[in-house]
GROMACS .gro file of C-alpha atoms in nm:
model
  156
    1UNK     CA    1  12.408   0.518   9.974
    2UNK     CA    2  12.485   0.822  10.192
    3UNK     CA    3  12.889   0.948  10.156
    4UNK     CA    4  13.042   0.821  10.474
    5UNK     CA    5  13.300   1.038  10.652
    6UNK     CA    6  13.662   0.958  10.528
    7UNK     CA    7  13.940   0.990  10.844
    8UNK     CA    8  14.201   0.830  10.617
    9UNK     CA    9  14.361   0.583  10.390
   10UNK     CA   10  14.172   0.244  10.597
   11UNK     CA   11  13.832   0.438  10.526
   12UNK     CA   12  13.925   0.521  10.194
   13UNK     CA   13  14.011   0.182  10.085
   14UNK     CA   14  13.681   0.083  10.257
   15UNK     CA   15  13.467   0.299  10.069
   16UNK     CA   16  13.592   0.180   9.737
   17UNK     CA   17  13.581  -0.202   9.805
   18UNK     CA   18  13.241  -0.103   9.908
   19UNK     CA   19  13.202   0.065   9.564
   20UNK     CA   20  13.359  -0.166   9.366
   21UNK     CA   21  13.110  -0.530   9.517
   22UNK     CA   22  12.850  -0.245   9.483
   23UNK     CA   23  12.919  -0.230   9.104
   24UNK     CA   24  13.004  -0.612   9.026
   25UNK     CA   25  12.651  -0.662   9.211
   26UNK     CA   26  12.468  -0.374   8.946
   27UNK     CA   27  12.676  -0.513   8.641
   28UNK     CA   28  12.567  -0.900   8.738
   29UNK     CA   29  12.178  -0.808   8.760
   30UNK     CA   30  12.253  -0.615   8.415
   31UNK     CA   31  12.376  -0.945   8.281
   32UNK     CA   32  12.064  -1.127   8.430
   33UNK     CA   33  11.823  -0.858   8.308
   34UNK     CA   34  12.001  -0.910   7.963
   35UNK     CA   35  11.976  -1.229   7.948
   36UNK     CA   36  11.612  -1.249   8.061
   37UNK     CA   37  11.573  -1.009   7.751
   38UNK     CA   38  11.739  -1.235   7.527
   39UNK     CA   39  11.553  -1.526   7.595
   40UNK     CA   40  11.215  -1.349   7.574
   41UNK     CA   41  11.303  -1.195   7.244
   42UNK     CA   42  11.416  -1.560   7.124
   43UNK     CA   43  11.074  -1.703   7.267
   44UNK     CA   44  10.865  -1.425   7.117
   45UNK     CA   45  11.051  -1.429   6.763
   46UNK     CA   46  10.997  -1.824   6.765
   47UNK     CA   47  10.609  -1.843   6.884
   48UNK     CA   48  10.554  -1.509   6.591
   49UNK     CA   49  10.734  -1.739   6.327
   50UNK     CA   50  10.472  -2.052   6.430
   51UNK     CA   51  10.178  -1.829   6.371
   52UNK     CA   52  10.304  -1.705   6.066
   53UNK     CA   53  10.345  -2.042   5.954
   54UNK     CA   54  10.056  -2.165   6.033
   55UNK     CA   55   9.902  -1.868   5.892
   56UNK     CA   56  10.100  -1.937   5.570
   57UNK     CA   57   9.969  -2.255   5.551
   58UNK     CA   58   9.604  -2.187   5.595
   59UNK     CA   59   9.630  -1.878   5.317
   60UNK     CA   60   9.770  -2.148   5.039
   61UNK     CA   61   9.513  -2.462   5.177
   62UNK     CA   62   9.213  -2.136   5.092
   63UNK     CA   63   9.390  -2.015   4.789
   64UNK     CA   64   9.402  -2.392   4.649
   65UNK     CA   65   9.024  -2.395   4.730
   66UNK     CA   66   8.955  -2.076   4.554
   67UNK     CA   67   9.149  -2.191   4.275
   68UNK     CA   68   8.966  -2.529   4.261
   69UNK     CA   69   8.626  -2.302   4.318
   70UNK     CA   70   8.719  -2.086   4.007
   71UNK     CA   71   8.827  -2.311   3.772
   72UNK     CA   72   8.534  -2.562   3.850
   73UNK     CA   73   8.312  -2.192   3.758
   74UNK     CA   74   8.513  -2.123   3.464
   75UNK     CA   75   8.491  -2.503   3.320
   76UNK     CA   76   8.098  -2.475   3.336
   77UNK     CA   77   8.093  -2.173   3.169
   78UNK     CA   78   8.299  -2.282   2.888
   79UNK     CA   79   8.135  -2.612   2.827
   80UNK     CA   80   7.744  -2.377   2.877
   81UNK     CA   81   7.845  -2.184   2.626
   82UNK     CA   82   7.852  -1.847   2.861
   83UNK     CA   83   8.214  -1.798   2.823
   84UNK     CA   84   8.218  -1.482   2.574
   85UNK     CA   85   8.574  -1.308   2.406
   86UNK     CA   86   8.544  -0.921   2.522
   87UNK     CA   87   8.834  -0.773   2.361
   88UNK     CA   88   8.860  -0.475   2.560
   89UNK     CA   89   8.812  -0.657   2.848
   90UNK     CA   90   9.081  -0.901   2.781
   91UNK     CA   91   9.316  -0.605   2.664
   92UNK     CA   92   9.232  -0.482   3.007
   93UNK     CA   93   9.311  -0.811   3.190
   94UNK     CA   94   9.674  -0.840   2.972
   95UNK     CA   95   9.780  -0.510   3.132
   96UNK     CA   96   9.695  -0.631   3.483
   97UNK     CA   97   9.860  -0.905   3.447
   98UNK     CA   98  10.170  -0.720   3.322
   99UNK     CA   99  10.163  -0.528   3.644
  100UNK     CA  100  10.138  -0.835   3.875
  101UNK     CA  101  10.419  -1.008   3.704
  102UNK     CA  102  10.622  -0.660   3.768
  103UNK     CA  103  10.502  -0.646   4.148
  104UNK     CA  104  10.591  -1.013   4.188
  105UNK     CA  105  10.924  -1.026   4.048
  106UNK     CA  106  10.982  -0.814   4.344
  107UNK     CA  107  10.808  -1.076   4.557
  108UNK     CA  108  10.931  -1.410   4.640
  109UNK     CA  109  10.618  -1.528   4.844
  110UNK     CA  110  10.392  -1.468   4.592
  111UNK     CA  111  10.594  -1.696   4.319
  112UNK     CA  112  10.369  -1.973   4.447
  113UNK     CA  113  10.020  -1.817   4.378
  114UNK     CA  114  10.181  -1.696   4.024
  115UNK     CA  115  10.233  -2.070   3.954
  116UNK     CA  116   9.913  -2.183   4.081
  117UNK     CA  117   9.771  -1.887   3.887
  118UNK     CA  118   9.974  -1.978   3.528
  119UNK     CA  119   9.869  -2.341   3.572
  120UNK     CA  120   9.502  -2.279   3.639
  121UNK     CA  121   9.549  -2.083   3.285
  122UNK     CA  122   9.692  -2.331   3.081
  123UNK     CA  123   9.429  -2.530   3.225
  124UNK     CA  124   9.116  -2.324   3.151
  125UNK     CA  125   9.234  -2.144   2.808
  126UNK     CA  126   9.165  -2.424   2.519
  127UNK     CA  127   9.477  -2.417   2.242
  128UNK     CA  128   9.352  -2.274   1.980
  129UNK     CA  129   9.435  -2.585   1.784
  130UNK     CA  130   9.103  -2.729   1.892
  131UNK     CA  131   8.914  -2.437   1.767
  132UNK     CA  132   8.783  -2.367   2.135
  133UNK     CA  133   8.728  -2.058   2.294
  134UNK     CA  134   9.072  -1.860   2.403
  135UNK     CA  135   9.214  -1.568   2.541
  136UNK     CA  136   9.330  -1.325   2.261
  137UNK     CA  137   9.644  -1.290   2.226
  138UNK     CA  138   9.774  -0.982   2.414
  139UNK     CA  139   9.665  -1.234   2.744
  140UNK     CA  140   9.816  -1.541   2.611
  141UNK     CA  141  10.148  -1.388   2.546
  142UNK     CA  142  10.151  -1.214   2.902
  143UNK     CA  143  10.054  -1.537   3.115
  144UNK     CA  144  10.330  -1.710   2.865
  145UNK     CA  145  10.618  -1.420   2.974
  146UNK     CA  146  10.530  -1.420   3.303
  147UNK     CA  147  10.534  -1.759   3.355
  148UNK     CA  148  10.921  -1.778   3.158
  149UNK     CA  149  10.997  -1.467   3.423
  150UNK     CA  150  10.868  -1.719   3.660
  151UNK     CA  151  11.075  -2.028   3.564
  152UNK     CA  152  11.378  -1.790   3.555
  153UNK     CA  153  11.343  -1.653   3.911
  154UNK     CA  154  11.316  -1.999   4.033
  155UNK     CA  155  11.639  -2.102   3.832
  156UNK     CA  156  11.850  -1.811   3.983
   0.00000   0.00000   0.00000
């Protein structure tokens, strides 16, 4: 790695064939190193997206179960009788709702738990046909636009 002493044109050419392997050599291990990179990267990005998955998967399999917890809670508490209107309460709950359906129109993974959450509220309100107890109607008419926002996201 030293300079060598140059008497003339032979050592000349000598030193820069020497250079040049020299360089092919350093630009060859780049290329390895690069492609040692590469296929860590790849490996990493592809065992991240299987935890995520499977991470995925476990959050919906618990939010079913929550879902299936709650509504088994609320059904008991209609048919007991302890299922009360609170109209500031449900004023409360129709602007909360409002801002969900606002945050998840921005959010594609959370169109699923919006479904699972419009369903489970067709489920528990009773129409107000059957003279049952119901949301008021600032609540209805927000699960009812958010779930139209919904069917039009999943349209487009």
């Amino acid at each position: 790695l030293y300079p060598d002493p140059i008497y003339g044109l032979k050592d000349l050419k000598l030193r820069k064939d020497r250079q040049t392997a020299r360089a092919a050599q350093l630009r060859q291990a780049q290329e390895q190193i690069l492609e040692k990179q590469i296929n860590l990267r790849d490996s990493l990005q592809a065992e991240t997206h299987s935890k995520l998955a499977k991470a995925r998967l476990q959050q919906r399999h618990l939010a079913k179960r929550l879902t299936s917890i709650v509504a088994a809670v609320e059904t008991h508490a209609i048919a007991a009788g302890h299922a009360r209107r609170e109209e500031g309460k449900e004023r409360k709950v129709a602007q909360h709702l409002a801002e969900l359906a606002a945050q998840l129109d921005q959010s594609s993974p959370c169109m699923s738990r919006l479904s699972e959450l419009s369903y489970l509220c067709k489920a528990l309100v009773p129409s107000q046909h059957t003279g049952g107890p119901g949301l008021g109607g600032g609540v209805m008419q927000t699960v009812l636009s958010v779930q139209s926002n919904l069917g039009e996201m999943m349209d487009s």
